[in-house]
Short mmCIF file of C-alpha atoms in Angstrom, two decimals:
data_model
loop_
_atom_site.label_atom_id
_atom_site.label_comp_id
_atom_site.label_asym_id
_atom_site.label_seq_id
_atom_site.Cartn_x
_atom_site.Cartn_y
_atom_site.Cartn_z
CA MET A 1 10.57 -7.18 47.39
CA SER A 2 8.04 -4.46 46.63
CA GLN A 3 6.38 -4.48 43.25
CA SER A 4 5.50 -1.48 41.14
CA PRO A 5 1.77 -0.74 40.80
CA ILE A 6 0.06 -2.25 37.79
CA PRO A 7 -1.11 0.37 35.28
CA GLU A 8 -4.84 0.75 34.84
CA LYS A 9 -6.14 -1.47 32.04
CA LEU A 10 -7.83 0.02 29.03
CA GLU A 11 -11.07 -1.40 27.62
CA TYR A 12 -10.16 -4.11 25.12
CA PRO A 13 -12.00 -7.04 23.51
CA SER A 14 -11.47 -10.09 25.72
CA VAL A 15 -12.43 -12.72 23.12
CA TYR A 16 -10.44 -13.25 19.92
CA GLY A 17 -10.13 -15.74 17.08
CA PRO A 18 -10.78 -18.49 16.51
CA VAL A 19 -7.15 -19.24 15.60
CA ASN A 20 -5.68 -22.43 14.17
CA SER A 21 -3.82 -24.25 16.94
CA TRP A 22 -1.63 -27.25 16.10
CA ARG A 23 -2.41 -28.58 19.57
CA PHE A 24 -6.13 -27.98 19.88
CA GLY A 25 -7.64 -27.26 16.45
CA GLN A 26 -9.88 -24.22 16.01
CA SER A 27 -9.36 -22.36 19.27
CA LEU A 28 -11.42 -19.45 20.53
CA GLY A 29 -9.22 -17.29 22.74
CA ILE A 30 -10.16 -15.59 25.98
CA ASP A 31 -7.79 -12.92 27.27
CA PRO A 32 -8.29 -12.24 31.00
CA ILE A 33 -5.33 -9.82 31.15
CA GLY A 34 -6.14 -7.02 28.70
CA ILE A 35 -4.23 -4.49 26.67
CA ILE A 36 -1.15 -4.17 28.92
CA SER A 37 0.89 -7.36 28.70
CA THR A 38 1.36 -8.68 32.23
CA CYS A 39 3.30 -11.78 33.26
CA SER A 40 5.75 -13.19 35.79
CA PHE A 41 8.03 -14.18 32.88
CA ASN A 42 9.55 -12.21 30.03
CA CYS A 43 10.35 -15.15 27.75
CA VAL A 44 12.90 -14.57 25.02
CA TYR A 45 10.47 -16.06 22.47
CA CYS A 46 7.30 -14.32 23.64
CA GLN A 47 5.05 -13.31 20.73
CA LEU A 48 3.97 -10.22 22.67
CA GLY A 49 7.48 -8.77 22.65
CA ASN A 50 8.87 -7.42 25.92
CA ILE A 51 6.34 -7.81 28.72
CA GLN A 52 5.17 -4.41 29.90
CA GLN A 53 4.36 -5.39 33.48
CA LYS A 54 6.23 -8.18 35.29
CA THR A 55 4.47 -9.24 38.47
CA THR A 56 3.13 -12.12 40.56
CA GLN A 57 0.38 -9.91 42.01
CA ARG A 58 -3.07 -11.29 41.23
CA GLN A 59 -5.91 -8.91 40.50
CA ILE A 60 -8.95 -8.54 38.27
CA PHE A 61 -7.74 -7.13 34.96
CA VAL A 62 -10.83 -7.70 32.79
CA PRO A 63 -14.23 -7.87 34.54
CA THR A 64 -15.98 -11.21 34.24
CA SER A 65 -19.05 -9.35 32.97
CA GLN A 66 -17.10 -8.05 29.96
CA ILE A 67 -15.84 -11.53 29.11
CA ILE A 68 -19.38 -12.93 29.36
CA SER A 69 -20.66 -10.18 27.08
CA ASP A 70 -17.88 -10.77 24.53
CA LEU A 71 -18.51 -14.53 24.60
CA GLN A 72 -22.22 -14.08 24.04
CA ARG A 73 -21.53 -11.88 21.02
CA PHE A 74 -19.26 -14.59 19.61
CA VAL A 75 -21.84 -17.34 20.18
CA ARG A 76 -24.36 -15.39 18.13
CA ARG A 77 -21.98 -15.59 15.14
CA GLU A 78 -22.28 -19.43 15.18
CA VAL A 79 -18.63 -19.96 14.21
CA PRO A 80 -17.47 -23.58 14.70
CA ILE A 81 -14.69 -24.10 17.27
CA ASP A 82 -12.97 -27.08 18.88
CA VAL A 83 -11.87 -25.56 22.19
CA VAL A 84 -11.87 -22.37 24.21
CA THR A 85 -8.36 -21.38 25.29
CA ILE A 86 -7.66 -18.97 28.14
CA SER A 87 -4.28 -17.44 27.49
CA GLY A 88 -3.99 -13.94 26.12
CA SER A 89 -1.63 -11.04 26.71
CA GLY A 90 0.16 -12.47 29.71
CA GLU A 91 -0.16 -15.11 32.41
CA PRO A 92 -3.87 -16.00 32.83
CA THR A 93 -3.52 -17.26 36.42
CA LEU A 94 -2.71 -13.68 37.45
CA ALA A 95 -6.40 -12.97 36.85
CA LEU A 96 -8.09 -13.14 40.25
CA ASN A 97 -11.40 -13.94 38.52
CA LEU A 98 -10.04 -16.92 36.55
CA GLY A 99 -12.39 -19.34 38.33
CA GLU A 100 -15.38 -17.10 37.61
CA ILE A 101 -14.34 -16.86 33.96
CA LEU A 102 -14.08 -20.64 33.59
CA ALA A 103 -17.40 -21.23 35.35
CA ALA A 104 -19.17 -18.63 33.20
CA THR A 105 -17.61 -19.98 29.99
CA LYS A 106 -18.86 -23.48 30.80
CA GLU A 107 -22.40 -22.09 30.95
CA ILE A 108 -22.10 -20.41 27.54
CA ILE A 109 -19.95 -22.76 25.40
CA LYS A 110 -19.91 -26.56 25.61
CA GLN A 111 -16.50 -27.17 23.98
CA PRO A 112 -13.53 -28.09 26.23
CA LYS A 113 -11.90 -25.28 28.19
CA VAL A 114 -8.09 -25.03 28.00
CA VAL A 115 -5.78 -22.90 30.13
CA LEU A 116 -2.17 -22.21 29.12
CA THR A 117 -0.09 -21.29 32.17
CA ASN A 118 3.59 -20.60 32.82
CA SER A 119 3.29 -22.62 36.07
CA THR A 120 4.68 -19.90 38.36
CA LEU A 121 1.53 -19.55 40.49
CA LEU A 122 0.66 -23.23 40.89
CA GLY A 123 1.92 -23.16 44.46
CA ASP A 124 -1.13 -20.99 45.28
CA LYS A 125 -4.09 -23.19 46.25
CA SER A 126 -6.61 -20.61 45.03
CA VAL A 127 -4.99 -20.80 41.59
CA ARG A 128 -5.13 -24.60 41.61
CA ASP A 129 -8.77 -24.49 42.68
CA ALA A 130 -9.62 -22.17 39.77
CA LEU A 131 -7.77 -24.35 37.27
CA ALA A 132 -9.72 -27.38 38.49
CA LEU A 133 -12.63 -26.04 36.42
CA ALA A 134 -10.65 -26.39 33.16
CA ASP A 135 -10.78 -29.54 31.03
CA ILE A 136 -7.16 -29.23 29.91
CA VAL A 137 -4.32 -27.31 31.55
CA ALA A 138 -1.01 -26.95 29.70
CA VAL A 139 1.74 -26.07 32.18
CA LYS A 140 4.97 -24.56 30.94
CA LEU A 141 8.34 -26.22 31.57
CA ASP A 142 11.04 -24.78 29.33
CA ALA A 143 14.02 -25.25 31.65
CA VAL A 144 15.74 -28.05 33.53
CA SER A 145 17.90 -25.77 35.68
CA SER A 146 17.60 -22.40 37.38
CA ASN A 147 20.23 -20.98 35.04
CA GLN A 148 18.33 -22.13 31.97
CA LEU A 149 15.12 -20.71 33.45
CA ARG A 150 16.75 -17.28 33.76
CA GLN A 151 18.13 -17.46 30.23
CA ILE A 152 14.91 -18.55 28.50
CA ASN A 153 12.01 -17.33 30.65
CA GLN A 154 13.63 -14.32 32.37
CA PRO A 155 11.41 -14.56 35.46
CA LEU A 156 11.04 -12.14 38.35
CA ASP A 157 13.88 -12.48 40.86
CA THR A 158 11.52 -14.12 43.38
CA ILE A 159 10.80 -17.05 41.04
CA ASP A 160 13.02 -20.12 40.84
CA LEU A 161 12.72 -23.55 39.23
CA PRO A 162 12.39 -25.68 42.42
CA ASP A 163 9.28 -23.72 43.45
CA ILE A 164 7.80 -24.07 39.96
CA LEU A 165 8.35 -27.85 40.05
CA LYS A 166 6.76 -28.14 43.49
CA GLY A 167 3.73 -26.20 42.23
CA ILE A 168 3.34 -28.47 39.19
CA GLU A 169 3.59 -31.53 41.45
CA LYS A 170 0.87 -30.22 43.78
CA PHE A 171 -1.35 -29.44 40.82
CA ARG A 172 -0.77 -32.89 39.29
CA GLN A 173 -1.79 -34.57 42.57
CA GLU A 174 -5.07 -32.64 42.77
CA TYR A 175 -6.17 -32.06 39.20
CA GLN A 176 -8.74 -34.43 37.67
CA GLY A 177 -8.51 -33.15 34.09
CA CYS A 178 -5.84 -33.53 31.40
CA MET A 179 -2.52 -31.94 32.38
CA ALA A 180 -0.07 -31.38 29.56
CA ILE A 181 3.49 -30.10 29.87
CA GLN A 182 4.28 -27.54 27.17
CA THR A 183 7.95 -26.97 26.38
CA MET A 184 9.45 -24.47 23.95
CA ILE A 185 12.48 -25.81 22.08
CA LEU A 186 14.75 -23.01 20.87
CA SER A 187 17.87 -24.95 19.86
CA SER A 188 19.43 -28.41 20.02
CA TRP A 189 19.49 -29.99 23.47
CA THR A 190 22.61 -31.68 24.78
CA ALA A 191 22.36 -35.26 26.04
CA GLU A 192 22.58 -33.86 29.60
CA ILE A 193 19.60 -31.53 29.10
CA GLN A 194 17.59 -34.34 27.51
CA ALA A 195 18.33 -36.61 30.47
CA HIS A 196 17.35 -33.90 32.99
CA TYR A 197 14.13 -33.18 31.10
CA ILE A 198 13.14 -36.85 30.96
CA HIS A 199 13.87 -37.14 34.70
CA LEU A 200 11.52 -34.21 35.40
CA ILE A 201 8.82 -35.64 33.14
CA LYS A 202 8.95 -38.92 35.08
CA ARG A 203 8.65 -36.94 38.31
CA LEU A 204 5.72 -34.79 37.16
CA GLN A 205 3.78 -37.48 35.25
CA PRO A 206 1.77 -35.35 32.80
CA ASP A 207 -0.93 -36.86 30.60
CA GLU A 208 0.76 -35.44 27.53
CA ILE A 209 3.90 -33.60 26.46
CA GLN A 210 3.73 -30.78 23.90
CA LEU A 211 7.03 -29.72 22.31
CA ASN A 212 6.66 -26.29 20.76
CA ILE A 213 8.89 -24.12 18.59
CA PRO A 214 8.80 -20.38 17.81
CA TYR A 215 6.92 -20.06 14.54
CA ARG A 216 8.45 -16.75 13.60
CA SER A 217 10.95 -14.17 14.82
CA ARG A 218 10.23 -12.55 18.14
CA ILE A 219 8.57 -9.18 17.77
CA LEU A 220 10.18 -6.30 19.61
CA VAL A 221 7.02 -4.27 20.12
CA ASP A 222 3.69 -5.15 21.71
CA GLN A 223 1.50 -7.21 19.38
CA LEU A 224 -1.99 -8.05 20.53
CA GLU A 225 -2.82 -10.22 17.52
CA SER A 226 -0.58 -12.99 18.96
CA ARG A 227 -1.89 -13.78 22.40
CA ASP A 228 -0.56 -17.35 22.61
CA ASP A 229 2.09 -19.51 20.95
CA GLU A 230 0.08 -20.53 17.90
CA ILE A 231 0.08 -19.44 14.26
CA VAL A 232 -1.81 -16.17 13.85
CA GLU A 233 -1.87 -13.84 10.85
CA SER A 234 -0.43 -10.43 11.66
CA ARG A 235 1.14 -7.28 10.32
CA SER A 236 4.88 -6.66 9.90
CA TYR A 237 6.89 -5.72 12.97
CA SER A 238 10.52 -5.21 13.94
CA CYS A 239 11.74 -8.68 14.88
CA GLN A 240 14.56 -10.60 16.54
CA ASN A 241 15.60 -13.90 14.98
CA LEU A 242 15.43 -17.02 17.15
CA LYS A 243 17.28 -20.29 16.66
CA CYS A 244 15.18 -23.34 15.88
CA ILE A 245 15.98 -27.04 15.67
CA SER A 246 15.34 -29.07 12.53
CA ALA A 247 12.27 -31.23 11.95
CA GLU A 248 14.47 -34.34 12.23
CA GLU A 249 15.90 -33.26 15.60
CA LEU A 250 12.47 -32.43 16.98
CA SER A 251 11.03 -35.75 15.84
CA ALA A 252 13.97 -37.69 17.30
CA LEU A 253 13.67 -35.85 20.63
CA ALA A 254 9.94 -36.55 20.81
CA GLN A 255 10.51 -40.22 20.07
CA LYS A 256 13.25 -40.51 22.70
CA ILE A 257 11.06 -38.91 25.37
CA TYR A 258 8.18 -41.24 24.53
CA ASN A 259 10.39 -44.34 24.44
CA VAL A 260 11.64 -43.66 27.97
CA THR A 261 8.49 -42.26 29.62
CA LYS A 262 5.68 -43.91 27.57
CA ILE A 263 3.84 -40.58 27.84
CA PRO A 264 2.30 -39.33 24.57
CA VAL A 265 4.38 -36.58 22.93
CA ARG A 266 3.05 -34.16 20.35
CA TYR A 267 5.24 -31.62 18.63
CA ALA A 268 4.80 -28.56 16.49
CA PRO A 269 5.05 -28.99 12.73
CA ILE A 270 8.15 -27.55 11.08
CA SER A 271 7.58 -26.53 7.48
#
């Protein structure tokens, strides 16, 4: 299926934050995508609102030289951080220079490098090779069936769950760092969904499981202040309410997953 051309990116700061991440502490963000949100998903909970460009086509969106320059300016501020997270306004593995970005970041900042990915390009060896340079990779798995994938993540028609799972498996076999599975919980899971999820976790064998929840209503317009799934201060926008499970349900689900898999489970705080 032919894909529409990707609009030309506008100049935009590639480094943002640091932001307070419940998973990683004080996180300095690197956005390799730029001002036009670009992803292979259009998740119903996405903090960017509706994705402007849906694609699996890899290209250089933000030059590595710009990211290096932005990082060097940040370093001069001497702001304490715990990690550097590559995420941003879309799917970071779409950036053809992801490996260059990780290699350059390692030369500038000593803190661990994290990549948040939606897992759709893990079947591509060049993507896996680039991610090998990261200390932590959090791979998305929100669905246990193709139907649930379409409902929650709204992927391109060419993307299906079996291919995503195969890509995660290949990455798990090769990757020497810490691989976490990040899962967004929007509402209560049935016993059947829980059983399917635990089965997939046993198959994929991550080092850690991260159960996330939407912290606020989904914005309906592009918002560049929220370039990952963490808490970030922002202005008021038109929003769409999302369901969310209770703190008790989330805690019980996390405990059940751990009891069966013995894999550490962390979950987002619910106030």
